[in-house]
Short mmCIF file of C-alpha atoms in Angstrom, two decimals:
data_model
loop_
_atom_site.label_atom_id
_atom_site.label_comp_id
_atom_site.label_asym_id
_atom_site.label_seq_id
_atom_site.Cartn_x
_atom_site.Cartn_y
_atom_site.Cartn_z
CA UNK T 26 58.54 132.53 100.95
CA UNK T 27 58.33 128.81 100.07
CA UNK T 28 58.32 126.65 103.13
CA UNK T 29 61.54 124.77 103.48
CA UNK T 30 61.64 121.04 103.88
CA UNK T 31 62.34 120.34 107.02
CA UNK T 32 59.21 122.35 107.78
CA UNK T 33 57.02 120.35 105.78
CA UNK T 34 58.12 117.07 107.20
CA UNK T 35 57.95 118.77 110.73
CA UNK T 36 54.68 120.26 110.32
CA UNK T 37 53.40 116.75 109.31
CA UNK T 38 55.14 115.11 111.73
CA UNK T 39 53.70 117.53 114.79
CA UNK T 40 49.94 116.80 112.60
CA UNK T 41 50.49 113.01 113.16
CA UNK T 42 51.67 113.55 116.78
CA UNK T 43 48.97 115.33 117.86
CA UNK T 44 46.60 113.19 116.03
CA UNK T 45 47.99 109.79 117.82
CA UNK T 46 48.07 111.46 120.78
CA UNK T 47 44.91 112.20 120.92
CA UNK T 48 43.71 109.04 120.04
CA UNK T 49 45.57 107.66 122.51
CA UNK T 50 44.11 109.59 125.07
CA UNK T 51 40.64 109.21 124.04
CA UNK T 52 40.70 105.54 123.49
CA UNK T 53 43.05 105.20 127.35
CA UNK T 54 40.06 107.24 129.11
CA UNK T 55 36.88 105.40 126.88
CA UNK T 56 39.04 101.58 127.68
CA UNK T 57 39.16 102.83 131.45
CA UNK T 58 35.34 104.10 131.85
CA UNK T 59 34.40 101.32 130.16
CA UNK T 60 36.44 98.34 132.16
CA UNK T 61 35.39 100.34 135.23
CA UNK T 62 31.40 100.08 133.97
CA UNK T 63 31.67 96.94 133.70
CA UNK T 64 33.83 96.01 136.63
CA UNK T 65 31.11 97.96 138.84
CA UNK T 66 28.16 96.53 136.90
CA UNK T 67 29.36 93.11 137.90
CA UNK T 68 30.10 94.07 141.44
CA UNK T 69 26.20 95.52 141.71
CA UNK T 70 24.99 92.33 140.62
CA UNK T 71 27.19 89.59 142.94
CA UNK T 72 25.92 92.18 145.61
CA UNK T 73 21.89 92.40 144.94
CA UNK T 74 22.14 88.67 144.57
CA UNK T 75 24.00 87.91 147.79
CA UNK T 76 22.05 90.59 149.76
CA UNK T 77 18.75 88.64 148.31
CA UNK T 78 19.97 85.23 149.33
CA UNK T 79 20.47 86.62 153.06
CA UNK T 80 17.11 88.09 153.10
CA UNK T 81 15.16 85.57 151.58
CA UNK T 82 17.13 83.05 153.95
CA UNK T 83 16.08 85.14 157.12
CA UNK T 84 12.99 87.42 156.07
CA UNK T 85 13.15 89.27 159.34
CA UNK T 86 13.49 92.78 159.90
CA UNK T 87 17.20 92.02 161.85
CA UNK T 88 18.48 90.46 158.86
CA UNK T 89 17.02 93.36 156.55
CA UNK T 90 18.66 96.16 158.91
CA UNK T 91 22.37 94.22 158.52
CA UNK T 92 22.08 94.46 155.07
CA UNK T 93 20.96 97.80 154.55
CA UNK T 94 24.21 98.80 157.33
CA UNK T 95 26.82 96.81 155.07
CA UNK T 96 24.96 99.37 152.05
CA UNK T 97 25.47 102.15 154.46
CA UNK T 98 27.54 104.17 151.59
CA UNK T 99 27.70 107.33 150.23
CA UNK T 100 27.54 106.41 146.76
CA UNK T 101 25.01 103.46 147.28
CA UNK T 102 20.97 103.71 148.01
CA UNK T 103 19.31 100.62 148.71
CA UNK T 104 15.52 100.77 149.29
CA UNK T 105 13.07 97.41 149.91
CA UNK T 106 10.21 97.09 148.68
CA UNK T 107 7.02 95.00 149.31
CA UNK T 108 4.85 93.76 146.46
CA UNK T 109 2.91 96.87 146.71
CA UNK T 110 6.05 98.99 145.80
CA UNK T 111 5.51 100.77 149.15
CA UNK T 112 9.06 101.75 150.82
CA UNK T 113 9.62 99.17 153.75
CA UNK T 114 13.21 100.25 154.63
CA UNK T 115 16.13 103.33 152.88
CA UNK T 116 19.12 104.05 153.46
CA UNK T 117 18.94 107.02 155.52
CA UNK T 118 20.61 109.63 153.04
CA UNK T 119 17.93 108.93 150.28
CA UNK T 120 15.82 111.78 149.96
CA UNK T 121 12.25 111.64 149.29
CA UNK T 122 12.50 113.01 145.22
CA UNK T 123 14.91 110.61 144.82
CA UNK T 124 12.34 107.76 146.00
CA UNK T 125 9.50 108.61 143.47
CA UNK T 126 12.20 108.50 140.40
CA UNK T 127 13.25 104.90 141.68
CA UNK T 128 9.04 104.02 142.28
CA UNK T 129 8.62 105.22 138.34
CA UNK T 130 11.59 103.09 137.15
CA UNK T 131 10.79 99.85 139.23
CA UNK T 132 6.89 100.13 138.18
CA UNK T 133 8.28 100.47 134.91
CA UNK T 134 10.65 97.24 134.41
CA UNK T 135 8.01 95.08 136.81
CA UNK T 136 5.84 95.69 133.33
CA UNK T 137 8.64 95.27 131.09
CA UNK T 138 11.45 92.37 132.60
CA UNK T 139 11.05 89.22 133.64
CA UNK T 140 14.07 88.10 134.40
CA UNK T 141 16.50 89.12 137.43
CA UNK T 142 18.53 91.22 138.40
CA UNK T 143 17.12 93.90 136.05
CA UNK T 144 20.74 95.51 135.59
CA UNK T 145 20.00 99.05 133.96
CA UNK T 146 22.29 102.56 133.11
CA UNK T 147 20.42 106.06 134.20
CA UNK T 148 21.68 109.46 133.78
CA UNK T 149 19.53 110.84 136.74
CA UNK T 150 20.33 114.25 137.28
CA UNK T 151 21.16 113.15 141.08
CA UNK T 152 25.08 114.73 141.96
CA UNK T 153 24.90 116.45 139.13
CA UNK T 154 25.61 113.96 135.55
CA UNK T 155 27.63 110.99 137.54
CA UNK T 156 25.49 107.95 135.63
CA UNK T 157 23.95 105.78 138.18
CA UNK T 158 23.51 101.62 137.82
CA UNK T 159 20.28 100.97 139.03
CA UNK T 160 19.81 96.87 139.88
CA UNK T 161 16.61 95.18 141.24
CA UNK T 162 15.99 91.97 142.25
CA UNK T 163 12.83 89.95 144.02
CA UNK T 164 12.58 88.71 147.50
CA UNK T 165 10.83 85.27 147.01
CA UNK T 166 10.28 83.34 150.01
CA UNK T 167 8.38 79.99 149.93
CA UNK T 168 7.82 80.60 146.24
CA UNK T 169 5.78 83.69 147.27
CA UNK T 170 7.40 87.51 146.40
CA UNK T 171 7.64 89.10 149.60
CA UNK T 172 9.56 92.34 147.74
CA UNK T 173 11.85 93.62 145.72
CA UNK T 174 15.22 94.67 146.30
CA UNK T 175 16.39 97.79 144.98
CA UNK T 176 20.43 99.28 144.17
CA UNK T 177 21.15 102.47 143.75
CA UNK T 178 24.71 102.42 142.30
CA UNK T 179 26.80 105.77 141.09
CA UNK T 180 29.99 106.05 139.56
CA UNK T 181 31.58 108.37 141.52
CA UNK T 182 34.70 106.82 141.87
CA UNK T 183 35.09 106.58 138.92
CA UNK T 184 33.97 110.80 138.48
CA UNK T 185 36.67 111.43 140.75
CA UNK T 186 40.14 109.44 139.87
CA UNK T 187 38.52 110.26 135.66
CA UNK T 188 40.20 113.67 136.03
CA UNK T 189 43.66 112.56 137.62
CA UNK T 190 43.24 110.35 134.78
CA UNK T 191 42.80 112.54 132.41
CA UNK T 192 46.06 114.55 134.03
CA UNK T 193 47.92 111.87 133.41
CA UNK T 194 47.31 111.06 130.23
CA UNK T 195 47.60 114.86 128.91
CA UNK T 196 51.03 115.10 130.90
CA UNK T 197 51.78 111.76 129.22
CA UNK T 198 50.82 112.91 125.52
CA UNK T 199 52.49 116.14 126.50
CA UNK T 200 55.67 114.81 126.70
CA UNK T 201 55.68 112.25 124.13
CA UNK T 202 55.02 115.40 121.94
CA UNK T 203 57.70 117.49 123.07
CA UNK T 204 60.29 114.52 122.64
CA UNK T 205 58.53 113.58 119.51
CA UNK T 206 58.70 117.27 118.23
CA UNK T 207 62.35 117.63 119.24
CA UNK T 208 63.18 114.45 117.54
CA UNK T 209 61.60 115.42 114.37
CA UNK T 210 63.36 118.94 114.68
CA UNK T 211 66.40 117.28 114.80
CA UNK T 212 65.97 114.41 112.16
CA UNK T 213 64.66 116.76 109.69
CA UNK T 214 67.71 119.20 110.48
CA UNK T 215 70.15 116.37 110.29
CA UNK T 216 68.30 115.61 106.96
CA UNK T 217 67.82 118.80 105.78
CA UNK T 218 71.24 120.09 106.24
CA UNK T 219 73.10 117.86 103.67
CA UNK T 220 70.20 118.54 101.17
CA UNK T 221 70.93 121.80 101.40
CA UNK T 222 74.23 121.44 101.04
CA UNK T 223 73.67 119.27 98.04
CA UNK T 224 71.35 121.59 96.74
CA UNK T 225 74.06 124.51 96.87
CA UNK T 226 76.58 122.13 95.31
CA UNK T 227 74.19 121.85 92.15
CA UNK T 228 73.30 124.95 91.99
CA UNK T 229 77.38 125.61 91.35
CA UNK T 230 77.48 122.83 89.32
CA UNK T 231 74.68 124.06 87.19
CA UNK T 232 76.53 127.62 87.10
CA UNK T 233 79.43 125.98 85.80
CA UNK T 234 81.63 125.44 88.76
CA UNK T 235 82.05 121.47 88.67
CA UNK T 236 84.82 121.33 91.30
CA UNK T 237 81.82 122.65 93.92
CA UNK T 238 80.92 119.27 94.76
CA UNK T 239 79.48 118.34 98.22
CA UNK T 240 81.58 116.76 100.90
CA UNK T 241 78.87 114.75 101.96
CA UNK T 242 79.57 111.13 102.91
CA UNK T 243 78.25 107.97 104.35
CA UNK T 244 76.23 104.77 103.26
CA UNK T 245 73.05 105.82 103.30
CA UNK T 246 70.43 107.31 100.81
CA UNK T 247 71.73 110.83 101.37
CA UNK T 248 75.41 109.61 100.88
CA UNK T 249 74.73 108.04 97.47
CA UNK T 250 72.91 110.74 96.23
CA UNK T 251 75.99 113.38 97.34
CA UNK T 252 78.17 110.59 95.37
CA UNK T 253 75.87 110.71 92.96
CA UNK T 254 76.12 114.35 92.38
CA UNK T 255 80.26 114.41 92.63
CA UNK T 256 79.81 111.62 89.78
CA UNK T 257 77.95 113.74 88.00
CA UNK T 258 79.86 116.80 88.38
CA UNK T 259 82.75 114.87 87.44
CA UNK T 260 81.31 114.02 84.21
CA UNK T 261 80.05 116.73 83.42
CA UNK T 262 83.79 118.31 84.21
CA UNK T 263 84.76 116.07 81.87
CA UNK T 264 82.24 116.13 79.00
CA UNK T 265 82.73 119.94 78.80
CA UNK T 266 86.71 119.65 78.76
CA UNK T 267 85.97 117.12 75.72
CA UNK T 268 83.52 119.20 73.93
CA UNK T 269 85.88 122.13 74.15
CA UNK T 270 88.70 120.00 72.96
CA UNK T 271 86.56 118.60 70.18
CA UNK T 272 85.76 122.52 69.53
CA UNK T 273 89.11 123.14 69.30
CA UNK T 274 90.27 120.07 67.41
CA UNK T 275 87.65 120.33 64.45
CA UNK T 276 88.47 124.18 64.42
CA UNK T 277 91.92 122.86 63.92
CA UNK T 278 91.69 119.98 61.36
CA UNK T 279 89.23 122.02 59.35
CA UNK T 280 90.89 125.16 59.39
CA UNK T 281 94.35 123.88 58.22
CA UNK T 282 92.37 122.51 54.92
CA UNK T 283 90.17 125.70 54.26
CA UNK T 284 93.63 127.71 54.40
CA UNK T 285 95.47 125.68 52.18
CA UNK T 286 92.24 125.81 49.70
CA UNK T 287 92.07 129.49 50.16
CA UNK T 288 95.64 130.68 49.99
CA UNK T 289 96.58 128.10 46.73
CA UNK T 290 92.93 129.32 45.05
CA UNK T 291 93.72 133.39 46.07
CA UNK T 292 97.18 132.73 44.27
CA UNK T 293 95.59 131.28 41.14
CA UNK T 294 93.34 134.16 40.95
CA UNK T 295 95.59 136.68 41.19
CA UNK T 296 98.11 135.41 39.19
CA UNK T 297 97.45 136.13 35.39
CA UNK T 298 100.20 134.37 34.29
CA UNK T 299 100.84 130.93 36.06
CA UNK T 300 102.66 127.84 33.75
CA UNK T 301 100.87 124.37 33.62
CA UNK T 302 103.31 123.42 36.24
CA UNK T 303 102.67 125.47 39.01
CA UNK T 304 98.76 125.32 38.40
CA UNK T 305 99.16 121.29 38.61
CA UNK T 306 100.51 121.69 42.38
CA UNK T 307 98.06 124.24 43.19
CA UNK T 308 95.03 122.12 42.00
CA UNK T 309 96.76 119.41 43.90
CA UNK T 310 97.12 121.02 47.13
CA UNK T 311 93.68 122.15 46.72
CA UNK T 312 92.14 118.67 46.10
CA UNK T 313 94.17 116.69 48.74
CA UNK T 314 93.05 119.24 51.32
CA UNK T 315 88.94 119.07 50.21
CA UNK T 316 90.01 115.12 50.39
CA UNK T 317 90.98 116.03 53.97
CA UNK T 318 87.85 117.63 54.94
CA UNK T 319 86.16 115.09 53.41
CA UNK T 320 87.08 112.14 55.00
CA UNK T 321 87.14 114.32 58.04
CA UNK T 322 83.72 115.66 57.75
CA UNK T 323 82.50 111.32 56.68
CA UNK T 324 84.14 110.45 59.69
CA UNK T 325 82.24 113.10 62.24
CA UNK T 326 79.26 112.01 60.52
CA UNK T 327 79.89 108.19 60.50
CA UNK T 328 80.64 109.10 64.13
CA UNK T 329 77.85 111.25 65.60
CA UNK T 330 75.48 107.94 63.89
CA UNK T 331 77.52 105.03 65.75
CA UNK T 332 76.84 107.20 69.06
CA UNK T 333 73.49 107.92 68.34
CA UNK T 334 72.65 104.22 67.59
CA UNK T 335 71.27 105.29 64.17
CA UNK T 336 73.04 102.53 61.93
CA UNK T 337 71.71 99.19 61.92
CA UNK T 338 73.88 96.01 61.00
CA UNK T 339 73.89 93.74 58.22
CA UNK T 340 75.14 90.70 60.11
CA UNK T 341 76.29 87.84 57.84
CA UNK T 342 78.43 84.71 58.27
CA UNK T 343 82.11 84.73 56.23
CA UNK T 344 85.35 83.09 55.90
CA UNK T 345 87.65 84.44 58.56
CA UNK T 346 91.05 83.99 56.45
CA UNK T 347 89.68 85.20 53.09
CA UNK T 348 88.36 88.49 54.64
CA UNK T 349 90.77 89.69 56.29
CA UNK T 350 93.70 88.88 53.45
CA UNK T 351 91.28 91.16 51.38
CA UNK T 352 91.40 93.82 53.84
CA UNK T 353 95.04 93.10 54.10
CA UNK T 354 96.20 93.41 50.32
CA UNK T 355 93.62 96.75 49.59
CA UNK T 356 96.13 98.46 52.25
CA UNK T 357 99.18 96.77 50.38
CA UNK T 358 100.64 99.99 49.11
CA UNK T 359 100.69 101.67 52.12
CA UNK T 360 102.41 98.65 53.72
CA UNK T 361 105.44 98.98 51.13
CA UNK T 362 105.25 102.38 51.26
CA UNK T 363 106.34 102.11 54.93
CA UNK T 364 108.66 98.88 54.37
CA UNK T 365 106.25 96.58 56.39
CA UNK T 366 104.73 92.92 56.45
CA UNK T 367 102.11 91.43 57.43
CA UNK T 368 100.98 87.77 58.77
CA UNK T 369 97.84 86.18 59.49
CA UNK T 370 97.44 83.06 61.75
CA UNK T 371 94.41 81.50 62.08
CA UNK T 372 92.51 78.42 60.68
CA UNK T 373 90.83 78.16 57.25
CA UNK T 374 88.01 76.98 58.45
CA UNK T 375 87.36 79.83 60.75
CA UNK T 376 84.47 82.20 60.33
CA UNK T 377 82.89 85.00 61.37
CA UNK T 378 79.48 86.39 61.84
CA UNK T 379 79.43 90.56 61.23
CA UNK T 380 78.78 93.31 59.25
CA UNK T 381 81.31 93.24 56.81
CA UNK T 382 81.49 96.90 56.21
CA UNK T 383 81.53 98.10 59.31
CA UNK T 384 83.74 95.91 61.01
CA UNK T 385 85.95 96.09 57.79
CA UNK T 386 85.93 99.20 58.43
CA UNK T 387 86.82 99.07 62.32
CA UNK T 388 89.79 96.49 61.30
CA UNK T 389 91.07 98.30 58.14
CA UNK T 390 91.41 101.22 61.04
CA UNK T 391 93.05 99.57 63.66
CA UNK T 392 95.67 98.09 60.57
CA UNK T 393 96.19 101.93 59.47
CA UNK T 394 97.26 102.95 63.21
CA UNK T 395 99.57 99.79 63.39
CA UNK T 396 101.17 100.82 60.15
CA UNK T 397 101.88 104.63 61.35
CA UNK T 398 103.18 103.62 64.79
CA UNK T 399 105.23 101.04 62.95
CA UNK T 400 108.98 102.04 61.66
CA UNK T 401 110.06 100.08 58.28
CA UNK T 402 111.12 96.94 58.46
CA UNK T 403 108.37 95.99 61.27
CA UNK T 404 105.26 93.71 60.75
CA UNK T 405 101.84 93.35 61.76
CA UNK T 406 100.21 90.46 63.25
CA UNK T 407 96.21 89.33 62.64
CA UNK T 408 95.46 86.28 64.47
CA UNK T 409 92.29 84.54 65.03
CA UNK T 410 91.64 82.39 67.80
CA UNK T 411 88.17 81.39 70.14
CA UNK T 412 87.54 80.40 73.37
CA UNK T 413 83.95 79.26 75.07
CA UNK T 414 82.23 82.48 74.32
CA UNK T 415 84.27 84.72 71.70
CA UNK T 416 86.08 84.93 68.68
CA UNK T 417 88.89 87.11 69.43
CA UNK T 418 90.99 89.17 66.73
CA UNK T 419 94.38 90.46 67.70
CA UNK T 420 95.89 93.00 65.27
CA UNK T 421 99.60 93.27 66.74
CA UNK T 422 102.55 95.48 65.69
CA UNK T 423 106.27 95.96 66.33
CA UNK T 424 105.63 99.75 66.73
CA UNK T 425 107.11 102.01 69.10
CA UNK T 426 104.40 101.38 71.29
CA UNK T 427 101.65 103.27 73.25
CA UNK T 428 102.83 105.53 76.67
CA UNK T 429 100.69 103.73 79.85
CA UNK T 430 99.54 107.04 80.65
CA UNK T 431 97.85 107.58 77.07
CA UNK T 432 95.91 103.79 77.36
CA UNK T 433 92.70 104.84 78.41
CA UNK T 434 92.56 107.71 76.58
CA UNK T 435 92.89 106.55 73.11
CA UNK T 436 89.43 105.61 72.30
CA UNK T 437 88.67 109.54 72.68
CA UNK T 438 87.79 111.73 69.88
CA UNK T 439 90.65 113.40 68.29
CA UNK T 440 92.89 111.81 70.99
CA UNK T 441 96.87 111.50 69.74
CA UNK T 442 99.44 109.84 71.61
CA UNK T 443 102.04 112.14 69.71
CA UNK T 444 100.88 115.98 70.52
CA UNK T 445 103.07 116.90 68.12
CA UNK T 446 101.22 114.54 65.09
CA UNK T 447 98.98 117.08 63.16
CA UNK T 448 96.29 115.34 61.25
CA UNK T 449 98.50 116.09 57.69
CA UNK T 450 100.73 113.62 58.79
CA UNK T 451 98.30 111.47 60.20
CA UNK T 452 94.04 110.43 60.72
CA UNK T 453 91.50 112.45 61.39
CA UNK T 454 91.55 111.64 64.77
CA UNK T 455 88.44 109.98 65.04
CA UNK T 456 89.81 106.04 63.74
CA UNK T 457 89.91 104.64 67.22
CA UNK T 458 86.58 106.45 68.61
CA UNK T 459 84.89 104.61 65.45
CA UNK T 460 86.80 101.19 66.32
CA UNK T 461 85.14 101.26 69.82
CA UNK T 462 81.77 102.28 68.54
CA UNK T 463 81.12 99.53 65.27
CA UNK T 464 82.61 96.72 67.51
CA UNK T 465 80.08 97.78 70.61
CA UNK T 466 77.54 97.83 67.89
CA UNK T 467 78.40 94.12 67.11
CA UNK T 468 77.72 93.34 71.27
CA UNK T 469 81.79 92.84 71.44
CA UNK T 470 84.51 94.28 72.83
CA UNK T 471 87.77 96.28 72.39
CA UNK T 472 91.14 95.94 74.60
CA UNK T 473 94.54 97.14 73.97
CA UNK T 474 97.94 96.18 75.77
CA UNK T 475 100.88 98.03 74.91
CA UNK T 476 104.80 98.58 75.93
CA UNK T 477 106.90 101.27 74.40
CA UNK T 478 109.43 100.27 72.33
CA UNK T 479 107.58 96.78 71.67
CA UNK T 480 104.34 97.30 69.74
CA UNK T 481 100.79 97.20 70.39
CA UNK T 482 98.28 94.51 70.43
CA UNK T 483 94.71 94.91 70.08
CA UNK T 484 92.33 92.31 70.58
CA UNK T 485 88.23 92.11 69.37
CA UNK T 486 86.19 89.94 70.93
CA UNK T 487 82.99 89.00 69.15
CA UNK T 488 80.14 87.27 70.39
CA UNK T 489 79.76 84.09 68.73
CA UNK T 490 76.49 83.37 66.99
#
């Protein structure tokens, strides 16, 4: 079973806890022992001085005794010497092993140290491992050693209050923990919880189900990945409602074609006596329909490359005016056709910098749709004008207009404001998809602003160069 996340961050977490914690401890208890060392080393040698000073001061037995009573102490021995090392006074509680370990160690530094108070650390085996601080110091009267003064210090204060404090600190580290390890229970639940959540949600999105999204919210990370994830879902919703309406809308435009083809071609070859007249329609049924699926199938492809950012750009600078009358007059028979006129307004003067056959292309387009949403007698508009950044063209027509609703949707493949428009009456479908595509390929931009009944006005703006 593969360990969930929340276990992994809590099984790290508890790792670290225990691993702070017990550095805490150690380095508490070490930072203790070792302030109390040296608190008690520095106590042992104020005392061995001050002690000397009396003694040296009044080098009489009286003196020697009031010393030795304010040592009177469990956890203190203090033994004088004379110069000889022989034992001239004890405290009364040192027994007689004890006093040939502290002759051995006092021979020893005598040899070794010169100067005073030898201060010195000895694990001695005496009440059981307490260490001991041993201190000795001369008795020098009239420039003459008279003795030496000996200290016999253990730490068994410190031996006893070590394990309260070591109670303490465990209780402490303990609890912190406990409250650290319910914390992280909870944080990695509280985390956890809307991952899995989100995790659930993809898993439905990934089966299909887009409209499982999770109902996750707030500012955080967690939030804007669960937004992330409805955004997703919701684009996904909407890329396979597109894809099945492009499905359907290819099956469409090229089925219409490949029936006409087939049912006009079955009737020639079953016919075995058909008059020039009749075979003149069929042939021209036949070849307007291929022309269909032609353009349809040039379009898809000219398409699929503008998406796919496979066609590069011959940019070049032109006359404004001239271009676009040329564009203008190779669609002239479709504006008489349709009763129409057209207008440019813009200065001679003006120019543009573009591919001219693929925003001739995106224009000649955008002219085409004005002219079928236009009834006779209407007219279309080019005008050319600039501001600080742009060069804006505005192809406008006194068509019937373009339903509010339908705006944003136009630039979709295969996308007709009129459900009712097949493409025999009309484009492929695809004109306004490759509009949006050549004049993003330029670095510019496409808006349109429309009011039924009134026309439509679309505006390019091109980077100027």
């Amino acid at each position: 079973m593969k360990k969930r996340l929340s276990t992994k961050i809590t099984m790290i977490i508890v790792c670290l806890l225990i691993i702070v914690i017990s550095m805490m401890i150690f380095m508490s208890y070490t930072i203790s022992k070792t302030f109390y060392k040296n608190n008690l080393t520095e106590d042992v040698s104020h005392r061995i001085i001050a002690h000397t000073r009396v003694i040296q001061e009044h080098f009489e037995l009286e003196t020697i005794q009031h010393v030795l009573t304010m040592e009177e102490k469990d956890d203190v021995h203090l033994v004088l010497f004379d110069v000889d090392l022989s034992t001239v006074v004890k405290s009364n509680h040192v027994q007689d092993e004890w006093m040939v370990t502290y002759y051995d160690w006092v021979n020893e530094q005598l040899q070794t140290y010169n100067d005073y108070p030898i201060i010195d650390y000895f694990n001695t085996g005496i009440d059981f491992h307490i260490p001991h601080i041993w201190a000795l110091q001369p008795i020098i009267v009239n420039d003459e050693i008279k003795g030496y003064l000996f200290i016999d210090q253990d730490t068994g204060q410190f031996e006893q209050t070590k394990v309260k404090l070591a109670v303490v600190l465990i209780i402490m580290g303990i609890l912190t923990f406990t409250i650290g390890f319910l914390m992280t229970i909870y944080l990695t639940r509280k985390i956890s919880k809307p991952l899995t959540e989100m995790g659930r949600a993809a898993n439905q999105i990934a089966k299909g189900d887009f409209d499982n999204t999770p109902s996750i919210t707030g500012e955080d990370e967690v939030g804007q990945l669960a937004s992330d994830i409805s955004l997703m879902a919701k684009q996904l919703k909407e890329y396979r409602d597109s894809r099945q309406q492009f499905i359907s809308h290819i099956s469409h435009d090229l089925r219409t074609p490949i029936t006409y083809i087939k049912g006009y071609s079955a009737i020639m070859r079953d016919t075995d006596d058909i008059d020039r007249k009749d075979l003149d329609r069929n042939l021209a049924v036949i070849y307007q329909e291929a022309t269909r699926m032609e353009h349809l199938v040039r379009d898809l492809f000219q398409l699929t490359k503008l998406e796919e950012g496979r066609v590069s750009l011959e940019l070049e600078t032109i006359k404004a005016v001239p271009w676009l009358y040329s564009i203008l007059e190779s669609r002239q028979l479709m504006f008489d056709q349709n009763s129409l006129t057209y207008e440019i307004i813009a200065n001679d003067d003006m120019e543009l910098t573009v591919d001219q056959h693929r925003m001739g292309q995106a224009v000649i387009n955008l002219i085409e749709n004005s002219i079928r949403y236009t009834v006779k007698g209407g007219k279309v508009t080019l005008k050319l004008s600039e501001n600080d950044h742009h060069t804006i063209i505005e192809i406008s027509d006194t068509g019937r207009g373009i339903p509010r609703d339908d705006l944003p949707h136009i630039w979709d493949r295969f996308y007709r404001v009129d459900k009712s428009r097949s493409s025999k009456s009309g484009g492929s479908g695809l004109g306004l998809a490759i509009v949006k595509q050549v004049i993003e390929l330029h670095q510019g931009d496409v808006k349109v602003e429309s009011v039924e009944g009134k026309g439509t006005t679309f505006f390019i703006y091109l980077l100027k160069r």
